[in-house]
GROMACS .gro file of C-alpha atoms in nm:
model
  381
    1MET     CA    1   0.968  -0.066  -1.860
    2THR     CA    2   1.277   0.155  -1.862
    3VAL     CA    3   1.149   0.374  -1.580
    4ARG     CA    4   1.113   0.182  -1.252
    5THR     CA    5   0.736   0.193  -1.219
    6THR     CA    6   0.791  -0.082  -0.964
    7PHE     CA    7   0.758  -0.064  -0.588
    8VAL     CA    8   1.092  -0.193  -0.515
    9ALA     CA    9   1.423  -0.075  -0.651
   10VAL     CA   10   1.607  -0.368  -0.830
   11THR     CA   11   1.882  -0.474  -0.592
   12ALA     CA   12   2.083  -0.796  -0.680
   13VAL     CA   13   2.249  -1.017  -0.949
   14ALA     CA   14   2.197  -1.319  -1.168
   15LEU     CA   15   2.182  -1.671  -1.031
   16THR     CA   16   2.436  -1.927  -1.129
   17ALA     CA   17   2.378  -2.126  -1.447
   18ALA     CA   18   2.304  -2.422  -1.251
   19LEU     CA   19   2.005  -2.255  -1.084
   20ALA     CA   20   1.891  -2.097  -1.424
   21ALA     CA   21   1.829  -2.417  -1.628
   22PRO     CA   22   1.507  -2.337  -1.817
   23ALA     CA   23   1.200  -2.560  -1.798
   24ILE     CA   24   0.953  -2.461  -2.091
   25ALA     CA   25   0.587  -2.540  -2.094
   26ALA     CA   26   0.352  -2.396  -2.351
   27ALA     CA   27  -0.025  -2.418  -2.400
   28PRO     CA   28  -0.099  -2.697  -2.661
   29ASN     CA   29  -0.304  -2.480  -2.869
   30GLY     CA   30  -0.108  -2.530  -3.202
   31SER     CA   31  -0.024  -2.149  -3.238
   32GLY     CA   32   0.317  -2.149  -3.054
   33SER     CA   33   0.515  -2.056  -3.371
   34ARG     CA   34   0.356  -1.712  -3.356
   35HIS     CA   35   0.524  -1.666  -3.017
   36ASP     CA   36   0.853  -1.833  -3.077
   37ALA     CA   37   1.035  -1.498  -3.003
   38THR     CA   38   0.848  -1.445  -2.689
   39ARG     CA   39   0.949  -1.800  -2.575
   40GLU     CA   40   1.307  -1.712  -2.650
   41ALA     CA   41   1.292  -1.383  -2.467
   42ILE     CA   42   1.158  -1.554  -2.141
   43GLN     CA   43   1.425  -1.814  -2.174
   44ALA     CA   44   1.690  -1.528  -2.206
   45ALA     CA   45   1.547  -1.384  -1.889
   46VAL     CA   46   1.605  -1.710  -1.696
   47ALA     CA   47   1.958  -1.739  -1.852
   48ASP     CA   48   2.017  -1.379  -1.719
   49GLY     CA   49   1.932  -1.497  -1.382
   50VAL     CA   50   1.557  -1.483  -1.321
   51PRO     CA   51   1.451  -1.782  -1.126
   52GLY     CA   52   1.133  -1.838  -1.325
   53VAL     CA   53   0.905  -1.653  -1.564
   54THR     CA   54   0.537  -1.712  -1.646
   55ALA     CA   55   0.387  -1.531  -1.945
   56THR     CA   56   0.038  -1.539  -2.113
   57ALA     CA   57  -0.075  -1.368  -2.440
   58ARG     CA   58  -0.389  -1.336  -2.595
   59ASP     CA   59  -0.476  -1.237  -2.951
   60SER     CA   60  -0.735  -1.320  -3.231
   61HIS     CA   61  -0.606  -1.677  -3.243
   62GLY     CA   62  -0.675  -1.725  -2.859
   63PRO     CA   63  -0.460  -1.750  -2.537
   64TRP     CA   64  -0.093  -1.880  -2.534
   65SER     CA   65   0.105  -1.941  -2.231
   66ALA     CA   66   0.465  -2.031  -2.156
   67THR     CA   67   0.689  -2.080  -1.851
   68ALA     CA   68   1.067  -2.094  -1.803
   69GLY     CA   69   1.280  -2.159  -1.509
   70VAL     CA   70   1.145  -2.262  -1.154
   71GLY     CA   71   0.907  -2.130  -0.921
   72ASP     CA   72   1.082  -2.283  -0.625
   73LEU     CA   73   1.461  -2.290  -0.602
   74LYS     CA   74   1.452  -2.564  -0.329
   75THR     CA   75   1.218  -2.813  -0.490
   76GLN     CA   76   1.291  -2.711  -0.862
   77LYS     CA   77   0.909  -2.712  -0.913
   78PRO     CA   78   0.844  -2.524  -1.248
   79ARG     CA   79   0.639  -2.199  -1.273
   80SER     CA   80   0.258  -2.239  -1.387
   81PRO     CA   81   0.071  -2.024  -1.625
   82HIS     CA   82  -0.187  -1.996  -1.343
   83ASP     CA   83   0.056  -1.869  -1.083
   84ARG     CA   84  -0.070  -1.585  -0.868
   85TYR     CA   85   0.178  -1.326  -0.791
   86ARG     CA   86   0.208  -0.975  -0.627
   87VAL     CA   87   0.160  -0.729  -0.916
   88GLY     CA   88   0.319  -0.430  -0.766
   89SER     CA   89   0.248  -0.098  -0.933
   90ILE     CA   90  -0.003  -0.256  -1.166
   91THR     CA   91  -0.225  -0.193  -0.868
   92LYS     CA   92  -0.230   0.189  -0.974
   93THR     CA   93  -0.425   0.114  -1.291
   94PHE     CA   94  -0.697  -0.057  -1.072
   95VAL     CA   95  -0.695   0.249  -0.838
   96ALA     CA   96  -0.712   0.510  -1.114
   97THR     CA   97  -0.994   0.310  -1.276
   98VAL     CA   98  -1.206   0.327  -0.966
   99LEU     CA   99  -1.125   0.700  -0.923
  100LEU     CA  100  -1.269   0.761  -1.278
  101GLN     CA  101  -1.572   0.560  -1.228
  102LEU     CA  102  -1.645   0.776  -0.931
  103GLU     CA  103  -1.591   1.096  -1.143
  104ALA     CA  104  -1.826   0.946  -1.411
  105GLU     CA  105  -2.078   0.915  -1.140
  106GLY     CA  106  -2.050   1.283  -1.027
  107ARG     CA  107  -1.911   1.192  -0.681
  108LEU     CA  108  -1.583   1.369  -0.734
  109SER     CA  109  -1.381   1.568  -0.994
  110LEU     CA  110  -1.031   1.501  -1.092
  111ASP     CA  111  -0.982   1.869  -1.053
  112ASP     CA  112  -1.086   1.844  -0.683
  113LYS     CA  113  -0.801   1.937  -0.450
  114VAL     CA  114  -0.656   1.645  -0.240
  115ASP     CA  115  -0.748   1.857   0.073
  116THR     CA  116  -1.113   1.842  -0.023
  117TRP     CA  117  -1.127   1.483   0.036
  118LEU     CA  118  -0.816   1.431   0.273
  119PRO     CA  119  -0.823   1.756   0.488
  120GLY     CA  120  -0.486   1.847   0.638
  121LEU     CA  121  -0.319   1.516   0.551
  122VAL     CA  122  -0.087   1.657   0.289
  123ARG     CA  123   0.111   1.919   0.481
  124GLY     CA  124   0.458   1.960   0.582
  125ASN     CA  125   0.786   2.091   0.432
  126GLY     CA  126   0.626   2.261   0.147
  127HIS     CA  127   0.363   2.011   0.065
  128ASP     CA  128   0.015   2.147   0.057
  129GLY     CA  129  -0.281   1.942  -0.039
  130ARG     CA  130  -0.474   2.253  -0.104
  131ARG     CA  131  -0.276   2.314  -0.419
  132ILE     CA  132  -0.262   1.952  -0.558
  133THR     CA  133  -0.536   1.797  -0.769
  134LEU     CA  134  -0.654   1.445  -0.784
  135ARG     CA  135  -0.539   1.438  -1.149
  136GLN     CA  136  -0.185   1.543  -1.048
  137LEU     CA  137  -0.173   1.249  -0.813
  138LEU     CA  138  -0.288   1.002  -1.087
  139ASN     CA  139  -0.038   1.130  -1.352
  140HIS     CA  140   0.247   1.184  -1.102
  141THR     CA  141   0.276   1.558  -1.155
  142SER     CA  142   0.184   1.637  -0.785
  143GLY     CA  143   0.551   1.674  -0.688
  144ILE     CA  144   0.475   1.481  -0.365
  145PHE     CA  145   0.790   1.302  -0.238
  146ASN     CA  146   0.793   0.924  -0.298
  147TYR     CA  147   0.802   0.769   0.049
  148THR     CA  148   0.977   0.455  -0.071
  149ASP     CA  149   1.275   0.677  -0.139
  150ASP     CA  150   1.304   0.760   0.222
  151GLU     CA  151   1.645   0.624   0.339
  152THR     CA  152   1.503   0.482   0.679
  153PHE     CA  153   1.216   0.321   0.483
  154VAL     CA  154   1.470   0.161   0.243
  155ARG     CA  155   1.681   0.020   0.523
  156THR     CA  156   1.380  -0.105   0.721
  157HIS     CA  157   1.189  -0.274   0.444
  158PHE     CA  158   1.420  -0.335   0.149
  159LEU     CA  159   1.767  -0.436   0.303
  160LYS     CA  160   1.830  -0.774   0.454
  161GLU     CA  161   1.860  -0.696   0.827
  162GLY     CA  162   1.547  -0.468   0.815
  163PHE     CA  163   1.343  -0.682   0.603
  164PHE     CA  164   1.373  -0.998   0.808
  165GLU     CA  165   1.294  -0.800   1.132
  166HIS     CA  166   0.996  -0.608   0.984
  167ARG     CA  167   0.859  -0.818   0.695
  168TYR     CA  168   0.532  -0.874   0.895
  169ASP     CA  169   0.486  -0.518   1.022
  170ARG     CA  170   0.165  -0.359   0.950
  171LYS     CA  171   0.183   0.002   0.814
  172LYS     CA  172  -0.113   0.245   0.805
  173PRO     CA  173  -0.143   0.448   0.500
  174GLU     CA  174  -0.139   0.769   0.704
  175GLU     CA  175   0.208   0.655   0.826
  176LEU     CA  176   0.338   0.629   0.457
  177VAL     CA  177   0.209   0.972   0.390
  178ALA     CA  178   0.379   1.121   0.690
  179ILE     CA  179   0.716   0.970   0.571
  180ALA     CA  180   0.672   1.169   0.247
  181MET     CA  181   0.579   1.474   0.437
  182SER     CA  182   0.904   1.464   0.626
  183HIS     CA  183   1.069   1.559   0.305
  184LYS     CA  184   1.050   1.857   0.072
  185PRO     CA  185   0.835   1.818  -0.251
  186ASP     CA  186   1.022   1.730  -0.565
  187PHE     CA  187   0.869   2.026  -0.745
  188ALA     CA  188   0.572   2.260  -0.744
  189PRO     CA  189   0.241   2.089  -0.836
  190GLY     CA  190   0.198   2.066  -1.220
  191THR     CA  191   0.547   2.186  -1.315
  192SER     CA  192   0.720   1.853  -1.382
  193TRP     CA  193   0.683   1.466  -1.348
  194ASN     CA  194   0.823   1.221  -1.095
  195TYR     CA  195   0.698   0.878  -1.013
  196SER     CA  196   0.579   0.870  -0.652
  197ASN     CA  197   0.406   0.575  -0.471
  198THR     CA  198   0.279   0.842  -0.231
  199ASN     CA  199   0.042   0.965  -0.498
  200TYR     CA  200  -0.135   0.633  -0.517
  201THR     CA  201  -0.135   0.581  -0.141
  202LEU     CA  202  -0.333   0.908  -0.133
  203ALA     CA  203  -0.563   0.814  -0.436
  204ALA     CA  204  -0.665   0.503  -0.249
  205LEU     CA  205  -0.742   0.711   0.059
  206VAL     CA  206  -0.962   0.934  -0.160
  207ILE     CA  207  -1.152   0.628  -0.269
  208GLU     CA  208  -1.211   0.538   0.089
  209SER     CA  209  -1.308   0.900   0.176
  210VAL     CA  210  -1.567   0.914  -0.111
  211THR     CA  211  -1.718   0.572  -0.067
  212ASP     CA  212  -1.675   0.524   0.302
  213ARG     CA  213  -1.547   0.177   0.250
  214PRO     CA  214  -1.197   0.021   0.231
  215TYR     CA  215  -1.052   0.084  -0.106
  216GLY     CA  216  -1.016  -0.286  -0.166
  217ALA     CA  217  -1.369  -0.342  -0.127
  218ALA     CA  218  -1.434  -0.070  -0.395
  219VAL     CA  219  -1.189  -0.243  -0.635
  220ARG     CA  220  -1.353  -0.574  -0.569
  221ASP     CA  221  -1.712  -0.468  -0.622
  222ARG     CA  222  -1.630  -0.227  -0.929
  223VAL     CA  223  -1.374  -0.431  -1.114
  224ILE     CA  224  -1.272  -0.773  -0.986
  225GLU     CA  225  -1.630  -0.914  -0.958
  226PRO     CA  226  -1.778  -0.772  -1.277
  227LEU     CA  227  -1.490  -0.901  -1.475
  228HIS     CA  228  -1.481  -1.238  -1.288
  229LEU     CA  229  -1.107  -1.203  -1.205
  230ARG     CA  230  -1.090  -1.512  -0.983
  231ALA     CA  231  -0.716  -1.486  -0.924
  232THR     CA  232  -0.720  -1.111  -0.833
  233SER     CA  233  -0.727  -0.977  -0.475
  234VAL     CA  234  -0.650  -0.674  -0.256
  235PRO     CA  235  -0.473  -0.874   0.031
  236GLY     CA  236  -0.487  -0.600   0.299
  237THR     CA  237  -0.240  -0.736   0.556
  238ARG     CA  238  -0.240  -1.097   0.442
  239SER     CA  239   0.138  -1.205   0.426
  240THR     CA  240   0.094  -1.510   0.211
  241LEU     CA  241   0.016  -1.558  -0.156
  242PRO     CA  242  -0.289  -1.787  -0.241
  243ARG     CA  243  -0.227  -2.090  -0.447
  244PRO     CA  244  -0.134  -2.180  -0.714
  245SER     CA  245   0.172  -1.960  -0.675
  246SER     CA  246   0.559  -1.973  -0.676
  247ARG     CA  247   0.813  -1.839  -0.434
  248ALA     CA  248   0.954  -1.504  -0.472
  249TYR     CA  249   1.330  -1.409  -0.455
  250GLY     CA  250   1.527  -1.103  -0.392
  251LYS     CA  251   1.886  -0.987  -0.297
  252LEU     CA  252   1.794  -0.743  -0.022
  253ALA     CA  253   2.098  -0.550  -0.090
  254ARG     CA  254   2.218  -0.231  -0.259
  255THR     CA  255   2.442  -0.413  -0.487
  256THR     CA  256   2.374  -0.680  -0.761
  257THR     CA  257   2.593  -0.934  -0.584
  258GLY     CA  258   2.526  -1.165  -0.291
  259PRO     CA  259   2.309  -1.443  -0.187
  260THR     CA  260   1.941  -1.498  -0.291
  261TYR     CA  261   1.659  -1.478  -0.020
  262ASP     CA  262   1.302  -1.613  -0.023
  263VAL     CA  263   1.096  -1.289   0.011
  264THR     CA  264   0.755  -1.438  -0.063
  265GLU     CA  265   0.602  -1.357   0.277
  266LEU     CA  266   0.546  -1.003   0.376
  267ASN     CA  267   0.280  -0.764   0.492
  268PRO     CA  268   0.161  -0.584   0.184
  269SER     CA  269   0.025  -0.282   0.388
  270LEU     CA  270   0.379  -0.115   0.310
  271ALA     CA  271   0.235  -0.077  -0.066
  272PHE     CA  272  -0.108   0.037   0.030
  273GLY     CA  273  -0.282   0.150  -0.288
  274SER     CA  274   0.045   0.186  -0.481
  275GLY     CA  275   0.156  -0.179  -0.521
  276ASP     CA  276  -0.026  -0.428  -0.283
  277MET     CA  277  -0.252  -0.627  -0.518
  278ILE     CA  278  -0.226  -1.001  -0.626
  279SER     CA  279  -0.335  -1.134  -0.960
  280ASN     CA  280  -0.216  -1.367  -1.241
  281SER     CA  281  -0.139  -1.322  -1.609
  282GLY     CA  282  -0.468  -1.435  -1.741
  283ASP     CA  283  -0.660  -1.201  -1.519
  284LEU     CA  284  -0.430  -0.910  -1.604
  285ASN     CA  285  -0.492  -0.963  -1.970
  286ARG     CA  286  -0.870  -0.970  -1.903
  287PHE     CA  287  -0.861  -0.645  -1.705
  288TYR     CA  288  -0.665  -0.442  -1.949
  289THR     CA  289  -0.857  -0.569  -2.235
  290ALA     CA  290  -1.181  -0.463  -2.075
  291LEU     CA  291  -1.029  -0.131  -1.976
  292LEU     CA  292  -0.920  -0.042  -2.320
  293ARG     CA  293  -1.245  -0.169  -2.487
  294GLY     CA  294  -1.436   0.069  -2.260
  295ARG     CA  295  -1.624  -0.191  -2.046
  296LEU     CA  296  -1.517  -0.022  -1.722
  297LEU     CA  297  -1.511   0.356  -1.804
  298PRO     CA  298  -1.731   0.587  -2.027
  299ALA     CA  299  -1.567   0.733  -2.320
  300GLU     CA  300  -1.503   1.066  -2.151
  301GLN     CA  301  -1.313   0.896  -1.867
  302LEU     CA  302  -1.118   0.664  -2.066
  303LYS     CA  303  -1.002   0.954  -2.279
  304GLU     CA  304  -0.880   1.132  -1.969
  305MET     CA  305  -0.710   0.815  -1.854
  306LYS     CA  306  -0.525   0.803  -2.190
  307THR     CA  307  -0.435   1.171  -2.201
  308THR     CA  308  -0.059   1.148  -2.124
  309VAL     CA  309   0.228   1.373  -2.011
  310ALA     CA  310   0.571   1.342  -2.139
  311VAL     CA  311   0.813   1.132  -1.930
  312ASP     CA  312   1.175   1.161  -2.034
  313VAL     CA  313   1.288   0.859  -1.846
  314ILE     CA  314   1.058   0.625  -2.053
  315PRO     CA  315   1.173   0.643  -2.421
  316ASP     CA  316   0.887   0.681  -2.671
  317ALA     CA  317   0.622   0.661  -2.395
  318GLY     CA  318   0.391   0.895  -2.194
  319TYR     CA  319   0.215   0.855  -1.854
  320GLY     CA  320  -0.167   0.894  -1.832
  321LEU     CA  321  -0.381   0.844  -1.528
  322GLY     CA  322  -0.237   0.501  -1.401
  323LEU     CA  323  -0.174   0.394  -1.752
  324ILE     CA  324   0.148   0.408  -1.969
  325ASP     CA  325   0.140   0.453  -2.341
  326ARG     CA  326   0.444   0.296  -2.511
  327GLU     CA  327   0.556   0.308  -2.888
  328LEU     CA  328   0.748  -0.013  -2.955
  329SER     CA  329   1.035  -0.047  -3.212
  330CYS     CA  330   0.790  -0.161  -3.476
  331GLY     CA  331   0.544   0.132  -3.434
  332VAL     CA  332   0.302  -0.071  -3.239
  333HIS     CA  333   0.149   0.121  -2.934
  334VAL     CA  334   0.075  -0.079  -2.620
  335TRP     CA  335  -0.102   0.040  -2.306
  336GLY     CA  336  -0.047  -0.104  -1.966
  337HIS     CA  337   0.176  -0.065  -1.658
  338GLY     CA  338   0.468  -0.237  -1.506
  339GLY     CA  339   0.500  -0.347  -1.134
  340GLY     CA  340   0.739  -0.470  -0.874
  341ILE     CA  341   0.755  -0.553  -0.514
  342HIS     CA  342   0.988  -0.781  -0.322
  343GLY     CA  343   1.074  -1.084  -0.537
  344SER     CA  344   0.834  -0.998  -0.813
  345SER     CA  345   0.855  -0.798  -1.121
  346SER     CA  346   0.552  -0.780  -1.358
  347GLU     CA  347   0.431  -0.631  -1.690
  348ALA     CA  348   0.088  -0.610  -1.835
  349VAL     CA  349   0.013  -0.445  -2.172
  350THR     CA  350  -0.242  -0.445  -2.447
  351THR     CA  351  -0.308  -0.285  -2.788
  352ALA     CA  352  -0.552   0.017  -2.784
  353ASP     CA  353  -0.813  -0.200  -2.941
  354GLY     CA  354  -0.778  -0.460  -2.672
  355ARG     CA  355  -0.716  -0.739  -2.938
  356HIS     CA  356  -0.360  -0.827  -2.835
  357SER     CA  357  -0.254  -0.860  -2.467
  358LEU     CA  358   0.037  -0.982  -2.278
  359ALA     CA  359   0.108  -1.021  -1.902
  360LEU     CA  360   0.423  -1.168  -1.749
  361ASN     CA  361   0.601  -1.215  -1.412
  362PHE     CA  362   0.946  -1.271  -1.313
  363ASN     CA  363   0.976  -1.430  -0.951
  364GLY     CA  364   1.306  -1.234  -0.900
  365ASP     CA  365   1.347  -0.866  -0.863
  366TRP     CA  366   1.703  -0.802  -0.951
  367THR     CA  367   1.751  -0.906  -1.326
  368GLY     CA  368   1.585  -0.996  -1.645
  369ASP     CA  369   1.480  -0.778  -1.939
  370SER     CA  370   1.082  -0.750  -1.941
  371ASP     CA  371   1.123  -0.492  -2.231
  372ALA     CA  372   1.266  -0.774  -2.447
  373VAL     CA  373   0.972  -0.993  -2.385
  374ILE     CA  374   0.718  -0.719  -2.479
  375GLU     CA  375   0.916  -0.632  -2.806
  376ALA     CA  376   0.928  -1.010  -2.884
  377GLU     CA  377   0.560  -1.056  -2.849
  378TYR     CA  378   0.446  -0.749  -3.049
  379CYS     CA  379   0.750  -0.697  -3.284
  380GLY     CA  380   0.876  -1.053  -3.334
  381LYS     CA  381   1.227  -0.955  -3.194
   0.00000   0.00000   0.00000
């Protein structure tokens, strides 16, 4: 979406036309004409320089999938509709769902202060967990500094020299929070909005405090297994992607020029709770469909999740609790989230009734218009 709800800032440029030659494969279900605009939009993304795209939609006519470009620049192997990929900030919807389930069970309240569950952790330079609620973490109104905006963190993990030296480093979530605490807050809690990955690092730690288990285990037991999401996982510190999967590519630079690097392997602990999960398009469609249809949350908690705050940087949209409501050009509302991490940019959206869903992934983090793909699928343009 227009706001960078992803974990990584976009940093590089289009590939040459020779590397961008599209390879298209659609599911043979006889309904491709309804998705012609979507197919053209993913081809356009490849023409713009994305190495490869995989997209899957589901509506009343059933599933439809298409791919464009390649999953491996060396071998020219095409992308697959079944590719597993790092979903980045889409992780946030999973985390918010679990916290809301815990609220429904009476184990916490969204009006609890962060300090109730993580005493003393949010302190320093004006940050104070005694003044910030769990709800403010989930809707990004906490004012807590975004640790991925820290200049040293950027040099260490997002730029070429630092990435290749530190790509396998393990980061503890408390270390990530400490980075944020070394800066002043963006604003007083509840007075404005700013996207901060620190919020969801803390939210995942709250899950661990309440359940006395790793947050990934809670997501697995409460969401992944009940929905039979066979391609979805919380990888912890595992640096490789499960198969089937494609390679992931980035520029590892502040500019949109320069060489393209394979950034597939990394220790995802640097995105703990805010963007470390892995899934595929089919699973993401199933997850958001189930969520919007009330299969994961009682009505009261789903209503809370869908209660949005205005976000100036996302036109015609609002941010709920780990969930974005967006009005498209044709008047259709879709709910979901975007996400990115090194070499991977993803979107997953569905209508409020759960009847029409779309999930897609670019295996490059510097170019391509995912908004255009969503508009094409729901508005035919």
